[in-house]
PDB file of C-alpha atoms in Angstrom:
ATOM      1  CA  MET A   1      69.098  81.924 165.226  1.00  0.00           C
ATOM      2  CA  GLU A   2      71.598  79.557 163.601  1.00  0.00           C
ATOM      3  CA  ASP A   3      71.917  81.923 160.838  1.00  0.00           C
ATOM      4  CA  ALA A   4      72.571  84.926 163.199  1.00  0.00           C
ATOM      5  CA  VAL A   5      75.502  82.874 164.538  1.00  0.00           C
ATOM      6  CA  ASN A   6      76.832  81.717 161.249  1.00  0.00           C
ATOM      7  CA  ALA A   7      76.837  85.341 160.069  1.00  0.00           C
ATOM      8  CA  THR A   8      79.315  86.229 162.595  1.00  0.00           C
ATOM      9  CA  ILE A   9      81.624  83.072 161.930  1.00  0.00           C
ATOM     10  CA  SER A  10      83.812  83.964 158.932  1.00  0.00           C
ATOM     11  CA  GLU A  11      86.935  82.109 160.157  1.00  0.00           C
ATOM     12  CA  PRO A  12      87.302  79.184 162.600  1.00  0.00           C
ATOM     13  CA  LEU A  13      88.712  81.376 165.316  1.00  0.00           C
ATOM     14  CA  ASP A  14      85.492  83.303 165.451  1.00  0.00           C
ATOM     15  CA  ILE A  15      84.035  80.265 167.401  1.00  0.00           C
ATOM     16  CA  VAL A  16      86.570  80.928 170.039  1.00  0.00           C
ATOM     17  CA  LYS A  17      85.949  84.731 169.897  1.00  0.00           C
ATOM     18  CA  LEU A  18      82.260  84.207 170.366  1.00  0.00           C
ATOM     19  CA  SER A  19      83.023  81.958 173.427  1.00  0.00           C
ATOM     20  CA  LEU A  20      84.846  84.626 175.451  1.00  0.00           C
ATOM     21  CA  GLY A  21      83.262  84.734 178.947  1.00  0.00           C
ATOM     22  CA  GLU A  22      81.602  81.573 178.403  1.00  0.00           C
ATOM     23  CA  ARG A  23      82.319  78.054 179.741  1.00  0.00           C
ATOM     24  CA  VAL A  24      84.288  76.061 177.203  1.00  0.00           C
ATOM     25  CA  PHE A  25      85.284  72.273 176.714  1.00  0.00           C
ATOM     26  CA  MET A  26      88.730  71.662 175.274  1.00  0.00           C
ATOM     27  CA  LYS A  27      90.113  68.455 174.295  1.00  0.00           C
ATOM     28  CA  MET A  28      93.882  68.343 174.605  1.00  0.00           C
ATOM     29  CA  ARG A  29      96.889  66.075 173.706  1.00  0.00           C
ATOM     30  CA  GLY A  30      97.976  63.534 176.249  1.00  0.00           C
ATOM     31  CA  ASP A  31      94.312  62.302 176.963  1.00  0.00           C
ATOM     32  CA  ARG A  32      93.339  65.422 178.918  1.00  0.00           C
ATOM     33  CA  THR A  33      90.134  67.414 178.769  1.00  0.00           C
ATOM     34  CA  ILE A  34      89.647  70.774 180.312  1.00  0.00           C
ATOM     35  CA  THR A  35      86.470  72.777 181.059  1.00  0.00           C
ATOM     36  CA  GLY A  36      86.658  76.395 182.206  1.00  0.00           C
ATOM     37  CA  THR A  37      85.673  80.020 181.579  1.00  0.00           C
ATOM     38  CA  LEU A  38      87.336  81.440 178.573  1.00  0.00           C
ATOM     39  CA  HIS A  39      89.126  84.789 179.311  1.00  0.00           C
ATOM     40  CA  ALA A  40      91.693  85.158 176.567  1.00  0.00           C
ATOM     41  CA  TYR A  41      93.011  83.519 173.497  1.00  0.00           C
ATOM     42  CA  ASP A  42      95.403  84.166 170.619  1.00  0.00           C
ATOM     43  CA  ALA A  43      96.108  82.874 167.130  1.00  0.00           C
ATOM     44  CA  HIS A  44      98.100  80.051 168.523  1.00  0.00           C
ATOM     45  CA  MET A  45      95.160  78.940 170.629  1.00  0.00           C
ATOM     46  CA  ASN A  46      97.136  79.956 173.858  1.00  0.00           C
ATOM     47  CA  VAL A  47      94.306  80.314 176.142  1.00  0.00           C
ATOM     48  CA  VAL A  48      93.592  81.748 179.602  1.00  0.00           C
ATOM     49  CA  LEU A  49      90.772  79.915 181.603  1.00  0.00           C
ATOM     50  CA  SER A  50      89.348  80.381 185.082  1.00  0.00           C
ATOM     51  CA  ASN A  51      87.482  77.856 187.349  1.00  0.00           C
ATOM     52  CA  VAL A  52      88.985  75.102 185.435  1.00  0.00           C
ATOM     53  CA  GLU A  53      88.518  71.316 185.994  1.00  0.00           C
ATOM     54  CA  GLU A  54      91.094  69.145 184.235  1.00  0.00           C
ATOM     55  CA  SER A  55      90.323  65.532 183.471  1.00  0.00           C
ATOM     56  CA  ILE A  56      93.212  62.984 182.821  1.00  0.00           C
ATOM     57  CA  HIS A  57      91.994  59.897 181.119  1.00  0.00           C
ATOM     58  CA  ILE A  58      94.200  57.050 182.144  1.00  0.00           C
ATOM     59  CA  VAL A  59      94.327  53.347 181.050  1.00  0.00           C
ATOM     60  CA  ASP A  60      96.455  51.382 183.499  1.00  0.00           C
ATOM     61  CA  VAL A  61      98.302  48.309 182.175  1.00  0.00           C
ATOM     62  CA  ASN A  62      98.864  45.502 184.680  1.00  0.00           C
ATOM     63  CA  GLU A  63     102.022  43.189 185.058  1.00  0.00           C
ATOM     64  CA  ASP A  64     100.830  40.941 182.216  1.00  0.00           C
ATOM     65  CA  GLY A  65     100.499  43.918 179.918  1.00  0.00           C
ATOM     66  CA  ILE A  66      96.649  43.757 179.919  1.00  0.00           C
ATOM     67  CA  PRO A  67      95.057  47.149 179.941  1.00  0.00           C
ATOM     68  CA  GLN A  68      92.580  47.746 182.738  1.00  0.00           C
ATOM     69  CA  ALA A  69      89.325  49.690 182.796  1.00  0.00           C
ATOM     70  CA  PRO A  70      89.929  53.367 181.990  1.00  0.00           C
ATOM     71  CA  ARG A  71      89.792  55.754 184.925  1.00  0.00           C
ATOM     72  CA  VAL A  72      89.650  59.446 185.188  1.00  0.00           C
ATOM     73  CA  GLU A  73      91.777  61.717 187.493  1.00  0.00           C
ATOM     74  CA  ARG A  74      90.386  65.227 188.130  1.00  0.00           C
ATOM     75  CA  ARG A  75      91.836  68.418 189.484  1.00  0.00           C
ATOM     76  CA  SER A  76      90.599  71.866 189.917  1.00  0.00           C
ATOM     77  CA  LEU A  77      92.454  75.045 189.274  1.00  0.00           C
ATOM     78  CA  GLU A  78      91.483  78.613 189.854  1.00  0.00           C
ATOM     79  CA  MET A  79      93.385  80.106 186.865  1.00  0.00           C
ATOM     80  CA  LEU A  80      95.165  78.433 183.993  1.00  0.00           C
ATOM     81  CA  PHE A  81      97.175  79.302 180.942  1.00  0.00           C
ATOM     82  CA  VAL A  82      97.268  76.705 178.349  1.00  0.00           C
ATOM     83  CA  ARG A  83      99.834  76.598 175.569  1.00  0.00           C
ATOM     84  CA  GLY A  84      98.200  76.487 172.163  1.00  0.00           C
ATOM     85  CA  ASP A  85     100.171  73.602 170.633  1.00  0.00           C
ATOM     86  CA  GLY A  86      98.520  71.123 173.033  1.00  0.00           C
ATOM     87  CA  VAL A  87      94.977  72.040 171.858  1.00  0.00           C
ATOM     88  CA  ILE A  88      92.963  69.614 169.757  1.00  0.00           C
ATOM     89  CA  LEU A  89      89.485  70.943 169.973  1.00  0.00           C
ATOM     90  CA  LEU A  90      87.444  73.821 171.663  1.00  0.00           C
ATOM     91  CA  SER A  91      83.789  73.838 172.073  1.00  0.00           C
ATOM     92  CA  PRO A  92      81.501  76.160 174.025  1.00  0.00           C
ATOM     93  CA  THR A  93      79.347  74.066 176.378  1.00  0.00           C
ATOM     94  CA  GLN A  94      75.706  74.983 176.308  1.00  0.00           C
TER      95      GLN A  94
ATOM     96  CA  MET B   1      79.952  44.230 140.005  1.00  0.00           C
ATOM     97  CA  ASP B   2      82.670  43.815 137.128  1.00  0.00           C
ATOM     98  CA  SER B   3      82.417  46.006 134.069  1.00  0.00           C
ATOM     99  CA  PRO B   4      83.794  45.201 130.612  1.00  0.00           C
ATOM    100  CA  ALA B   5      87.557  45.976 130.348  1.00  0.00           C
ATOM    101  CA  SER B   6      86.852  48.082 127.285  1.00  0.00           C
ATOM    102  CA  GLN B   7      84.539  50.354 129.322  1.00  0.00           C
ATOM    103  CA  PRO B   8      86.152  51.257 132.673  1.00  0.00           C
ATOM    104  CA  ASP B   9      83.955  53.100 135.082  1.00  0.00           C
ATOM    105  CA  GLU B  10      84.129  56.802 134.464  1.00  0.00           C
ATOM    106  CA  PRO B  11      84.275  59.134 137.485  1.00  0.00           C
ATOM    107  CA  GLN B  12      80.946  60.861 137.976  1.00  0.00           C
ATOM    108  CA  GLN B  13      82.444  64.141 137.553  1.00  0.00           C
ATOM    109  CA  PRO B  14      85.781  65.176 135.909  1.00  0.00           C
ATOM    110  CA  VAL B  15      88.631  65.547 138.271  1.00  0.00           C
ATOM    111  CA  ALA B  16      89.706  69.252 138.171  1.00  0.00           C
ATOM    112  CA  GLY B  17      90.940  72.010 140.493  1.00  0.00           C
ATOM    113  CA  SER B  18      93.295  72.414 143.165  1.00  0.00           C
ATOM    114  CA  PRO B  19      93.193  71.289 146.808  1.00  0.00           C
ATOM    115  CA  SER B  20      92.057  74.662 147.926  1.00  0.00           C
ATOM    116  CA  ASP B  21      89.249  74.555 145.280  1.00  0.00           C
ATOM    117  CA  PHE B  22      88.138  71.385 146.907  1.00  0.00           C
ATOM    118  CA  LEU B  23      88.185  72.921 150.352  1.00  0.00           C
ATOM    119  CA  LYS B  24      86.265  75.949 149.080  1.00  0.00           C
ATOM    120  CA  ASN B  25      83.538  73.665 147.445  1.00  0.00           C
ATOM    121  CA  ILE B  26      82.981  71.652 150.689  1.00  0.00           C
ATOM    122  CA  VAL B  27      82.258  74.666 152.984  1.00  0.00           C
ATOM    123  CA  GLY B  28      78.706  74.232 154.097  1.00  0.00           C
ATOM    124  CA  LYS B  29      78.637  70.546 153.326  1.00  0.00           C
ATOM    125  CA  LYS B  30      78.710  67.608 155.813  1.00  0.00           C
ATOM    126  CA  VAL B  31      82.204  66.435 156.156  1.00  0.00           C
ATOM    127  CA  LYS B  32      84.423  63.942 158.054  1.00  0.00           C
ATOM    128  CA  VAL B  33      87.573  65.363 159.618  1.00  0.00           C
ATOM    129  CA  ARG B  34      90.216  62.736 160.693  1.00  0.00           C
ATOM    130  CA  ILE B  35      92.805  63.783 163.291  1.00  0.00           C
ATOM    131  CA  GLY B  36      96.201  62.239 163.953  1.00  0.00           C
ATOM    132  CA  SER B  37      94.985  60.210 166.812  1.00  0.00           C
ATOM    133  CA  GLY B  38      92.413  58.445 164.603  1.00  0.00           C
ATOM    134  CA  ILE B  39      89.402  60.185 165.936  1.00  0.00           C
ATOM    135  CA  ASP B  40      86.843  61.396 163.373  1.00  0.00           C
ATOM    136  CA  TYR B  41      84.710  64.371 163.635  1.00  0.00           C
ATOM    137  CA  HIS B  42      81.526  64.596 161.546  1.00  0.00           C
ATOM    138  CA  GLY B  43      79.813  67.799 161.062  1.00  0.00           C
ATOM    139  CA  LEU B  44      78.690  70.746 158.870  1.00  0.00           C
ATOM    140  CA  LEU B  45      81.821  72.477 157.721  1.00  0.00           C
ATOM    141  CA  THR B  46      81.345  76.202 158.674  1.00  0.00           C
ATOM    142  CA  CYS B  47      84.741  77.451 157.505  1.00  0.00           C
ATOM    143  CA  LEU B  48      88.538  76.844 157.395  1.00  0.00           C
ATOM    144  CA  ASP B  49      91.644  79.039 157.477  1.00  0.00           C
ATOM    145  CA  GLY B  50      95.128  78.780 156.051  1.00  0.00           C
ATOM    146  CA  TYR B  51      96.360  76.710 159.099  1.00  0.00           C
ATOM    147  CA  MET B  52      93.641  74.199 158.303  1.00  0.00           C
ATOM    148  CA  ASN B  53      91.880  75.140 161.547  1.00  0.00           C
ATOM    149  CA  VAL B  54      88.398  73.957 161.114  1.00  0.00           C
ATOM    150  CA  ALA B  55      84.971  75.128 162.430  1.00  0.00           C
ATOM    151  CA  LEU B  56      82.229  72.476 162.503  1.00  0.00           C
ATOM    152  CA  GLU B  57      78.583  72.562 163.388  1.00  0.00           C
ATOM    153  CA  ASP B  58      76.570  69.800 164.877  1.00  0.00           C
ATOM    154  CA  THR B  59      79.718  67.783 165.482  1.00  0.00           C
ATOM    155  CA  GLU B  60      79.843  64.163 166.350  1.00  0.00           C
ATOM    156  CA  GLU B  61      82.970  62.455 167.601  1.00  0.00           C
ATOM    157  CA  TRP B  62      83.617  59.077 166.327  1.00  0.00           C
ATOM    158  CA  ALA B  63      86.147  56.866 168.014  1.00  0.00           C
ATOM    159  CA  ASN B  64      86.722  53.038 167.324  1.00  0.00           C
ATOM    160  CA  GLY B  65      83.526  52.993 165.278  1.00  0.00           C
ATOM    161  CA  ARG B  66      81.595  54.331 168.152  1.00  0.00           C
ATOM    162  CA  LEU B  67      79.825  57.714 168.596  1.00  0.00           C
ATOM    163  CA  THR B  68      81.696  59.058 171.632  1.00  0.00           C
ATOM    164  CA  ALA B  69      80.470  62.734 172.005  1.00  0.00           C
ATOM    165  CA  LYS B  70      78.432  65.417 170.522  1.00  0.00           C
ATOM    166  CA  TYR B  71      79.211  69.109 170.292  1.00  0.00           C
ATOM    167  CA  GLY B  72      77.445  72.061 169.009  1.00  0.00           C
ATOM    168  CA  ASP B  73      79.955  74.404 167.307  1.00  0.00           C
ATOM    169  CA  THR B  74      83.494  73.112 167.312  1.00  0.00           C
ATOM    170  CA  PHE B  75      86.938  74.638 166.772  1.00  0.00           C
ATOM    171  CA  LEU B  76      89.571  72.009 165.607  1.00  0.00           C
ATOM    172  CA  ARG B  77      93.127  73.206 165.634  1.00  0.00           C
ATOM    173  CA  GLY B  78      94.715  72.699 162.184  1.00  0.00           C
ATOM    174  CA  ASN B  79      97.860  70.820 163.165  1.00  0.00           C
ATOM    175  CA  ASN B  80      95.863  67.849 164.252  1.00  0.00           C
ATOM    176  CA  VAL B  81      94.018  67.469 160.914  1.00  0.00           C
ATOM    177  CA  LEU B  82      95.044  64.332 158.872  1.00  0.00           C
ATOM    178  CA  TYR B  83      92.260  64.614 156.136  1.00  0.00           C
ATOM    179  CA  ILE B  84      89.005  66.063 155.382  1.00  0.00           C
ATOM    180  CA  SER B  85      86.523  64.050 153.375  1.00  0.00           C
ATOM    181  CA  ALA B  86      83.177  65.151 151.984  1.00  0.00           C
ATOM    182  CA  LEU B  87      80.193  63.052 153.188  1.00  0.00           C
ATOM    183  CA  GLU B  88      77.916  64.432 150.568  1.00  0.00           C
ATOM    184  CA  ASP B  89      78.087  65.200 146.823  1.00  0.00           C
ATOM    185  CA  LEU B  90      79.836  68.311 145.906  1.00  0.00           C
TER     186      LEU B  90
END
């Protein structure tokens, strides 16, 4: 099973190719994560996703400069184009 | 742990080869990839390309000395890579 997958991965972007039509998790610059269904990608890692949930991980700092407990802001988007230069990581979710 | 000055510790293997030879040699090995933000990704290096995009298998995300996430297959975009370190003998 693992070998069958490996045989089809000859370059890193093959992981993205194999994830077309699947739900993927993406870690982005600016403390954001995105999950969505992968519809299209290119060599820049520009990506088109549908049924997207974006999570923004925020650490507020109070008046004394003390960081508060981290919180997460979420929003849902039907269809999303992501510019490749913001991408850190992509992983298919199980 | 001090050794006589006349006999400095020899490296286990002679240092030879180019950076891309190193990268070829670590494919299929367990590696640590550090990205610019200081987060480490540990996993089995499936492959890399000329942009230093990296494919990892059985990936662990380590931040501030803590295991923060686990992924199966992972694509890491090359521009974020700071270094790639072998976690096992070549």
